[in-house]
Amino acid sequence: MTNWDIIAKKAVSDEDSFVELYNHFFPIVYKNIYMKTQNEELADEIIGIIFWKTFNNLEKFDETRASFQTWLLKITQNEIVTYYRSQARRIEHETAIGEDFDFKADESEEPEQKFLREEKNQRLKAAIEKLNERERKIITLRYYLDMKNDDIAKKFDITSENVRVILNRARAKLKKFLDEEAG
């Protein structure tokens, strides 16, 4: 039976030992990441970061506190959490509806049409601002960033069906807000 803790200690100064660790643990770590993200591209991105961090921090590994596998899986878990936290901050930033929010305009649009579209956009932006934060983010991701319900569900850690329900309720609220303003 291979003692991975000893190999990990050797890997601090021996590249071949690190390659041995990498070859053995890559499938274990990859499977762990993929099970949590359900996304191959994301798993590929995160696993590179994990092994880079592992290589650069091997001297900090302490076999008296945990086995190498436990230590490596803790790094994996921390990196997944870090990734999702950074994505949540990015989503908040991207989904803030600012002055530059505009639906795609037709290049051949007449000035009157442009004015009416801009007026409609302003009313819609005002209505969207009346939605709660979660509804605003989901509406914006779906219609402004053109994300699929499944992708939105992963970002919010909810089901795709739940995204559909939230979108339907938010659209109904928007219609009500716009009808109230018009009437």
Coordinates of N, CA and C in Angstrom, one line a residue:
M1 N 0.8 -1.2 0.0 CA 0.0 0.0 0.0 C 0.9 1.2 0.0
T2 N 0.6 2.2 -0.9 CA 1.4 3.4 -1.0 C 1.1 4.4 0.1
N3 N 2.1 4.9 0.7 CA 1.9 5.9 1.7 C 2.0 7.3 1.1
W4 N 0.9 7.9 0.8 CA 0.9 9.2 0.1 C 1.4 10.3 0.9
D5 N 1.3 10.2 2.2 CA 1.9 11.2 3.1 C 3.4 11.4 2.9
I6 N 4.1 10.2 2.8 CA 5.5 10.2 2.6 C 5.9 10.8 1.3
I7 N 5.1 10.4 0.2 CA 5.4 10.9 -1.1 C 5.1 12.4 -1.2
A8 N 4.1 12.8 -0.5 CA 3.8 14.3 -0.4 C 5.0 15.0 0.2
K9 N 5.6 14.5 1.2 CA 6.7 15.2 1.9 C 7.9 15.2 0.9
K10 N 8.1 14.1 0.2 CA 9.2 14.0 -0.8 C 9.0 15.0 -1.9
A11 N 7.7 15.2 -2.3 CA 7.4 16.0 -3.4 C 7.7 17.5 -3.3
V12 N 8.0 17.9 -2.0 CA 8.4 19.3 -1.8 C 9.7 19.6 -2.6
S13 N 10.6 18.6 -2.7 CA 11.9 18.8 -3.4 C 12.1 17.9 -4.6
D14 N 11.1 17.0 -4.8 CA 11.3 16.0 -5.9 C 10.1 16.0 -6.8
E15 N 10.4 16.5 -8.0 CA 9.4 16.7 -9.0 C 8.7 15.4 -9.4
D16 N 9.4 14.3 -9.5 CA 8.8 13.0 -9.8 C 7.8 12.5 -8.8
S17 N 8.1 12.8 -7.5 CA 7.1 12.5 -6.5 C 5.8 13.3 -6.6
F18 N 6.0 14.6 -7.0 CA 4.8 15.4 -7.3 C 4.0 14.8 -8.5
V19 N 4.7 14.4 -9.5 CA 4.0 13.9 -10.7 C 3.2 12.6 -10.3
E20 N 3.8 11.8 -9.4 CA 3.2 10.6 -8.9 C 1.9 11.0 -8.1
L21 N 2.0 12.0 -7.3 CA 0.8 12.5 -6.5 C -0.3 12.9 -7.5
Y22 N 0.2 13.7 -8.4 CA -0.8 14.3 -9.4 C -1.5 13.2 -10.2
N23 N -0.7 12.2 -10.7 CA -1.3 11.1 -11.5 C -2.3 10.3 -10.6
H24 N -2.0 10.1 -9.4 CA -2.9 9.3 -8.5 C -4.1 10.1 -8.1
F25 N -4.0 11.4 -7.7 CA -5.1 12.1 -7.1 C -5.9 12.9 -8.2
F26 N -5.4 13.1 -9.4 CA -6.1 13.9 -10.4 C -7.5 13.4 -10.5
P27 N -7.7 12.0 -10.8 CA -9.1 11.6 -11.0 C -10.0 11.7 -9.8
I28 N -9.4 11.6 -8.6 CA -10.2 11.7 -7.4 C -10.7 13.2 -7.2
V29 N -9.8 14.1 -7.4 CA -10.1 15.5 -7.2 C -11.0 16.0 -8.3
Y30 N -10.8 15.5 -9.6 CA -11.6 15.9 -10.7 C -13.0 15.5 -10.5
K31 N -13.2 14.2 -10.0 CA -14.5 13.7 -9.8 C -15.2 14.5 -8.7
N32 N -14.5 14.8 -7.7 CA -15.0 15.6 -6.6 C -15.5 17.0 -7.1
I33 N -14.7 17.7 -7.9 CA -15.1 19.0 -8.4 C -16.3 18.8 -9.3
Y34 N -16.3 17.8 -10.2 CA -17.3 17.7 -11.2 C -18.7 17.4 -10.5
M35 N -18.6 16.5 -9.5 CA -19.8 16.2 -8.7 C -20.5 17.5 -8.1
K36 N -19.6 18.4 -7.7 CA -20.2 19.6 -7.1 C -20.6 20.7 -8.1
T37 N -19.9 20.7 -9.3 CA -20.2 21.8 -10.3 C -21.1 21.3 -11.4
Q38 N -21.0 20.0 -11.8 CA -21.7 19.5 -12.9 C -21.3 20.2 -14.2
N39 N -20.1 20.6 -14.3 CA -19.6 21.4 -15.5 C -18.1 21.1 -15.8
E40 N -17.9 20.4 -16.9 CA -16.6 20.0 -17.3 C -15.6 21.1 -17.4
E41 N -16.0 22.2 -18.1 CA -15.1 23.3 -18.3 C -14.7 24.0 -17.0
L42 N -15.6 24.1 -16.1 CA -15.4 24.7 -14.8 C -14.5 23.7 -14.0
A43 N -14.7 22.4 -14.0 CA -13.9 21.4 -13.3 C -12.5 21.5 -13.8
D44 N -12.3 21.6 -15.2 CA -10.9 21.8 -15.7 C -10.2 23.0 -15.2
E45 N -11.0 24.1 -15.1 CA -10.4 25.4 -14.6 C -10.0 25.3 -13.2
I46 N -10.9 24.7 -12.4 CA -10.6 24.7 -10.9 C -9.5 23.7 -10.6
I47 N -9.5 22.6 -11.3 CA -8.5 21.5 -10.9 C -7.0 22.1 -11.2
G48 N -6.9 22.9 -12.2 CA -5.6 23.5 -12.5 C -5.1 24.4 -11.3
I49 N -6.1 25.2 -10.8 CA -5.8 26.0 -9.7 C -5.4 25.2 -8.4
I50 N -6.2 24.1 -8.2 CA -6.0 23.3 -7.0 C -4.6 22.7 -7.0
F51 N -4.2 22.1 -8.2 CA -2.8 21.5 -8.2 C -1.7 22.5 -8.2
W52 N -2.0 23.7 -8.7 CA -1.0 24.8 -8.6 C -0.8 25.2 -7.1
K53 N -1.9 25.3 -6.4 CA -1.9 25.7 -5.0 C -1.2 24.5 -4.2
T54 N -1.6 23.3 -4.5 CA -1.0 22.2 -3.8 C 0.5 22.2 -4.0
F55 N 1.0 22.3 -5.2 CA 2.4 22.4 -5.5 C 3.1 23.5 -4.7
N56 N 2.5 24.6 -4.7 CA 3.1 25.8 -4.0 C 3.0 25.8 -2.5
N57 N 2.2 24.9 -2.0 CA 2.0 24.8 -0.5 C 2.4 23.5 0.1
L58 N 3.1 22.6 -0.6 CA 3.4 21.3 -0.1 C 4.2 21.4 1.2
E59 N 5.1 22.4 1.3 CA 5.9 22.4 2.5 C 5.0 22.7 3.8
K60 N 3.8 23.1 3.6 CA 2.9 23.4 4.7 C 2.1 22.1 5.1
F61 N 2.1 21.1 4.3 CA 1.4 19.9 4.6 C 2.0 19.3 5.9
D62 N 1.1 18.9 6.8 CA 1.5 18.3 8.1 C 0.7 17.0 8.3
E63 N 1.4 15.9 8.1 CA 0.8 14.6 8.2 C 0.3 14.3 9.6
T64 N 0.7 15.0 10.6 CA 0.2 14.8 12.0 C -1.2 15.4 12.2
R65 N -1.6 16.3 11.3 CA -2.9 16.9 11.4 C -3.9 16.3 10.5
A66 N -3.5 15.8 9.3 CA -4.4 15.1 8.4 C -3.6 14.4 7.3
S67 N -4.3 13.4 6.7 CA -3.6 12.7 5.6 C -3.5 13.6 4.4
F68 N -2.6 13.3 3.5 CA -2.4 14.1 2.3 C -3.8 14.2 1.5
Q69 N -4.5 13.1 1.4 CA -5.7 13.1 0.7 C -6.7 14.0 1.3
T70 N -6.8 14.0 2.7 CA -7.7 14.9 3.4 C -7.3 16.3 3.1
W71 N -6.0 16.6 3.2 CA -5.5 18.0 3.0 C -5.8 18.4 1.6
L72 N -5.6 17.6 0.6 CA -5.9 17.9 -0.8 C -7.4 18.2 -1.0
L73 N -8.2 17.3 -0.4 CA -9.6 17.5 -0.6 C -10.1 18.8 0.1
K74 N -9.5 19.2 1.2 CA -9.8 20.4 1.8 C -9.5 21.6 0.9
I75 N -8.3 21.6 0.3 CA -7.9 22.6 -0.7 C -9.0 22.6 -1.8
T76 N -9.4 21.5 -2.2 CA -10.4 21.4 -3.3 C -11.7 22.0 -2.9
Q77 N -12.2 21.7 -1.7 CA -13.4 22.3 -1.2 C -13.3 23.8 -1.1
N78 N -12.2 24.3 -0.5 CA -12.0 25.7 -0.4 C -12.0 26.4 -1.7
E79 N -11.4 25.8 -2.7 CA -11.3 26.4 -4.0 C -12.7 26.5 -4.7
I80 N -13.5 25.5 -4.5 CA -14.8 25.5 -5.0 C -15.6 26.6 -4.4
V81 N -15.5 26.7 -3.1 CA -16.2 27.8 -2.3 C -15.8 29.1 -2.8
T82 N -14.5 29.3 -3.0 CA -13.9 30.6 -3.4 C -14.4 30.9 -4.8
Y83 N -14.5 29.9 -5.7 CA -15.0 30.1 -7.1 C -16.5 30.6 -7.0
Y84 N -17.3 29.9 -6.3 CA -18.7 30.3 -6.2 C -18.9 31.7 -5.5
R85 N -18.1 32.0 -4.6 CA -18.2 33.3 -3.9 C -17.9 34.4 -5.0
S86 N -16.8 34.2 -5.7 CA -16.4 35.2 -6.7 C -17.5 35.3 -7.8
Q87 N -18.1 34.2 -8.2 CA -19.2 34.2 -9.2 C -20.4 35.0 -8.6
A88 N -20.7 34.8 -7.4 CA -21.8 35.5 -6.8 C -21.5 37.1 -6.8
R89 N -20.3 37.5 -6.5 CA -20.0 38.9 -6.6 C -20.0 39.4 -8.0
R90 N -19.6 38.6 -8.9 CA -19.6 39.0 -10.4 C -21.0 39.1 -10.8
I91 N -21.9 38.2 -10.4 CA -23.3 38.3 -10.8 C -23.9 39.6 -10.3
E92 N -23.7 39.9 -9.0 CA -24.2 41.1 -8.4 C -23.8 42.3 -9.2
H93 N -22.5 42.3 -9.6 CA -22.0 43.5 -10.4 C -22.6 43.5 -11.8
E94 N -22.7 42.4 -12.4 CA -23.2 42.4 -13.8 C -24.7 42.6 -13.9
T95 N -25.4 42.2 -12.8 CA -26.8 42.3 -12.9 C -27.4 43.6 -12.3
A96 N -26.5 44.5 -11.9 CA -27.0 45.8 -11.5 C -27.5 46.5 -12.7
I97 N -28.7 46.9 -12.7 CA -29.3 47.6 -13.9 C -29.0 49.0 -13.8
G98 N -28.0 49.4 -14.6 CA -27.5 50.8 -14.6 C -28.1 51.6 -15.8
E99 N -27.4 52.7 -16.0 CA -27.9 53.6 -17.1 C -27.6 53.0 -18.5
D100 N -26.7 52.1 -18.6 CA -26.3 51.5 -19.9 C -27.2 50.3 -20.3
F101 N -28.2 50.0 -19.4 CA -29.1 48.9 -19.7 C -30.0 49.3 -20.9
D102 N -30.0 48.5 -21.9 CA -30.8 48.7 -23.1 C -31.0 47.5 -23.8
F103 N -32.2 47.3 -24.4 CA -32.4 46.1 -25.2 C -31.9 46.4 -26.6
K104 N -31.6 45.4 -27.4 CA -31.0 45.6 -28.7 C -31.8 46.4 -29.6
A105 N -31.2 47.4 -30.1 CA -31.9 48.3 -31.0 C -31.6 48.0 -32.5
D106 N -32.6 48.2 -33.3 CA -32.5 48.0 -34.7 C -31.7 49.2 -35.3
E107 N -30.7 48.9 -36.1 CA -29.8 50.0 -36.7 C -30.5 50.9 -37.6
S108 N -31.6 50.4 -38.2 CA -32.3 51.3 -39.2 C -33.5 52.0 -38.5
E109 N -33.6 52.0 -37.3 CA -34.7 52.6 -36.5 C -34.8 54.1 -36.7
E110 N -36.0 54.5 -36.9 CA -36.3 55.9 -37.1 C -36.2 56.7 -35.8
P111 N -36.0 58.0 -35.8 CA -35.9 58.7 -34.5 C -37.1 58.6 -33.6
E112 N -38.3 58.6 -34.2 CA -39.5 58.4 -33.4 C -39.5 57.0 -32.7
Q113 N -39.2 56.0 -33.5 CA -39.1 54.6 -33.0 C -38.1 54.5 -31.9
K114 N -36.9 55.2 -32.1 CA -35.9 55.1 -31.0 C -36.4 55.8 -29.8
F115 N -37.1 56.9 -29.9 CA -37.6 57.6 -28.7 C -38.6 56.7 -28.0
L116 N -39.5 56.1 -28.7 CA -40.5 55.2 -28.1 C -39.8 54.0 -27.4
R117 N -38.8 53.4 -28.1 CA -38.1 52.3 -27.5 C -37.4 52.7 -26.2
E118 N -36.7 53.9 -26.2 CA -36.0 54.4 -25.0 C -37.0 54.7 -23.9
E119 N -38.2 55.2 -24.2 CA -39.2 55.5 -23.2 C -39.7 54.2 -22.6
K120 N -39.9 53.2 -23.5 CA -40.4 51.9 -23.0 C -39.3 51.2 -22.1
N121 N -38.0 51.3 -22.5 CA -36.9 50.8 -21.7 C -36.9 51.5 -20.3
Q122 N -37.1 52.8 -20.3 CA -37.1 53.5 -19.0 C -38.2 53.0 -18.1
R123 N -39.4 52.8 -18.7 CA -40.5 52.3 -17.9 C -40.2 50.9 -17.4
L124 N -39.6 50.1 -18.3 CA -39.3 48.7 -17.9 C -38.2 48.7 -16.8
K125 N -37.2 49.5 -17.0 CA -36.1 49.6 -15.9 C -36.7 49.9 -14.6
A126 N -37.6 50.9 -14.6 CA -38.3 51.4 -13.3 C -39.1 50.2 -12.7
A127 N -39.8 49.5 -13.6 CA -40.6 48.3 -13.1 C -39.7 47.2 -12.6
I128 N -38.6 47.0 -13.2 CA -37.6 45.9 -12.8 C -37.1 46.3 -11.4
E129 N -36.8 47.6 -11.2 CA -36.3 48.0 -9.9 C -37.3 47.8 -8.8
K130 N -38.6 47.6 -9.1 CA -39.6 47.4 -8.0 C -39.6 45.9 -7.6
L131 N -39.0 45.0 -8.4 CA -38.9 43.6 -8.1 C -37.9 43.4 -6.9
N132 N -38.1 42.3 -6.2 CA -37.1 42.0 -5.1 C -35.8 41.7 -5.8
E133 N -34.7 41.7 -5.0 CA -33.4 41.5 -5.5 C -33.2 40.2 -6.3
R134 N -33.7 39.1 -5.7 CA -33.5 37.8 -6.4 C -34.2 37.8 -7.7
E135 N -35.5 38.4 -7.8 CA -36.2 38.4 -9.0 C -35.5 39.3 -10.1
R136 N -34.9 40.4 -9.6 CA -34.2 41.3 -10.5 C -33.0 40.6 -11.1
K137 N -32.3 39.9 -10.3 CA -31.1 39.2 -10.8 C -31.4 38.1 -11.8
I138 N -32.5 37.3 -11.4 CA -32.9 36.2 -12.3 C -33.4 36.8 -13.6
I139 N -34.3 37.8 -13.6 CA -34.8 38.4 -14.8 C -33.6 38.9 -15.7
T140 N -32.7 39.6 -15.0 CA -31.6 40.2 -15.8 C -30.7 39.1 -16.4
L141 N -30.4 38.1 -15.6 CA -29.6 37.0 -16.1 C -30.3 36.3 -17.3
R142 N -31.6 36.1 -17.2 CA -32.3 35.4 -18.3 C -32.5 36.2 -19.5
Y143 N -32.8 37.5 -19.4 CA -33.2 38.3 -20.5 C -32.1 39.3 -21.0
Y144 N -31.3 39.7 -20.1 CA -30.3 40.7 -20.4 C -29.0 40.0 -20.8
L145 N -28.6 38.9 -20.0 CA -27.4 38.2 -20.3 C -27.7 36.9 -21.1
D146 N -29.0 36.6 -21.4 CA -29.4 35.5 -22.2 C -28.9 34.1 -21.6
M147 N -29.0 34.0 -20.3 CA -28.6 32.7 -19.7 C -29.8 31.7 -19.7
K148 N -29.5 30.5 -19.8 CA -30.5 29.4 -19.7 C -30.9 29.2 -18.3
N149 N -32.1 28.7 -18.1 CA -32.6 28.4 -16.7 C -31.7 27.5 -15.9
D150 N -31.2 26.5 -16.6 CA -30.3 25.5 -15.9 C -29.1 26.2 -15.4
D151 N -28.5 27.1 -16.1 CA -27.3 27.8 -15.7 C -27.6 28.8 -14.5
I152 N -28.7 29.4 -14.6 CA -29.2 30.3 -13.5 C -29.4 29.5 -12.3
A153 N -30.0 28.4 -12.4 CA -30.3 27.5 -11.3 C -29.0 27.1 -10.6
K154 N -28.0 26.8 -11.3 CA -26.7 26.4 -10.7 C -26.1 27.6 -9.9
K155 N -26.2 28.8 -10.5 CA -25.6 29.9 -9.8 C -26.3 30.3 -8.5
F156 N -27.6 30.0 -8.5 CA -28.4 30.3 -7.3 C -28.6 29.1 -6.4
D157 N -28.1 27.9 -6.8 CA -28.2 26.7 -6.1 C -29.7 26.4 -5.8
I158 N -30.5 26.5 -6.9 CA -31.9 26.1 -6.9 C -32.2 25.3 -8.1
T159 N -33.4 24.7 -8.2 CA -33.7 23.9 -9.4 C -34.1 24.8 -10.5
S160 N -34.0 24.2 -11.7 CA -34.4 24.9 -12.9 C -35.9 25.2 -12.9
E161 N -36.7 24.3 -12.3 CA -38.1 24.5 -12.2 C -38.4 25.8 -11.3
N162 N -37.6 25.9 -10.2 CA -37.7 27.0 -9.3 C -37.4 28.3 -10.1
V163 N -36.4 28.3 -11.0 CA -36.1 29.5 -11.8 C -37.3 29.8 -12.7
R164 N -37.9 28.8 -13.3 CA -39.1 29.0 -14.1 C -40.2 29.7 -13.4
V165 N -40.4 29.2 -12.1 CA -41.5 29.8 -11.3 C -41.2 31.2 -11.0
I166 N -40.0 31.5 -10.6 CA -39.6 32.9 -10.2 C -39.7 33.8 -11.4
L167 N -39.3 33.3 -12.6 CA -39.4 34.1 -13.8 C -40.9 34.4 -14.1
N168 N -41.7 33.4 -14.0 CA -43.2 33.6 -14.3 C -43.8 34.6 -13.3
R169 N -43.5 34.5 -12.0 CA -44.0 35.5 -11.0 C -43.4 36.9 -11.3
A170 N -42.2 37.0 -11.6 CA -41.5 38.3 -11.9 C -42.1 38.9 -13.1
R171 N -42.4 38.1 -14.2 CA -43.0 38.7 -15.4 C -44.4 39.2 -15.1
A172 N -45.2 38.4 -14.2 CA -46.5 38.9 -13.9 C -46.5 40.2 -13.1
K173 N -45.5 40.3 -12.2 CA -45.3 41.5 -11.4 C -45.0 42.7 -12.3
L174 N -44.1 42.4 -13.3 CA -43.7 43.5 -14.2 C -44.9 44.0 -15.0
K175 N -45.7 43.0 -15.5 CA -46.9 43.4 -16.3 C -47.8 44.2 -15.4
K176 N -48.0 43.8 -14.2 CA -48.9 44.6 -13.3 C -48.3 46.0 -13.1
F177 N -47.0 46.1 -12.8 CA -46.4 47.4 -12.6 C -46.6 48.3 -13.8
L178 N -46.3 47.7 -15.0 CA -46.4 48.5 -16.3 C -47.9 48.9 -16.6
D179 N -48.8 48.0 -16.3 CA -50.2 48.3 -16.5 C -50.7 49.4 -15.5
E180 N -50.2 49.3 -14.3 CA -50.6 50.4 -13.3 C -50.1 51.7 -13.8
E181 N -48.9 51.8 -14.3 CA -48.3 53.0 -14.8 C -49.1 53.6 -16.0
A182 N -49.5 52.7 -16.9 CA -50.2 53.1 -18.1 C -51.6 53.5 -17.8
G183 N -52.2 52.9 -16.8 CA -53.6 53.1 -16.6 C -53.9 54.1 -15.6

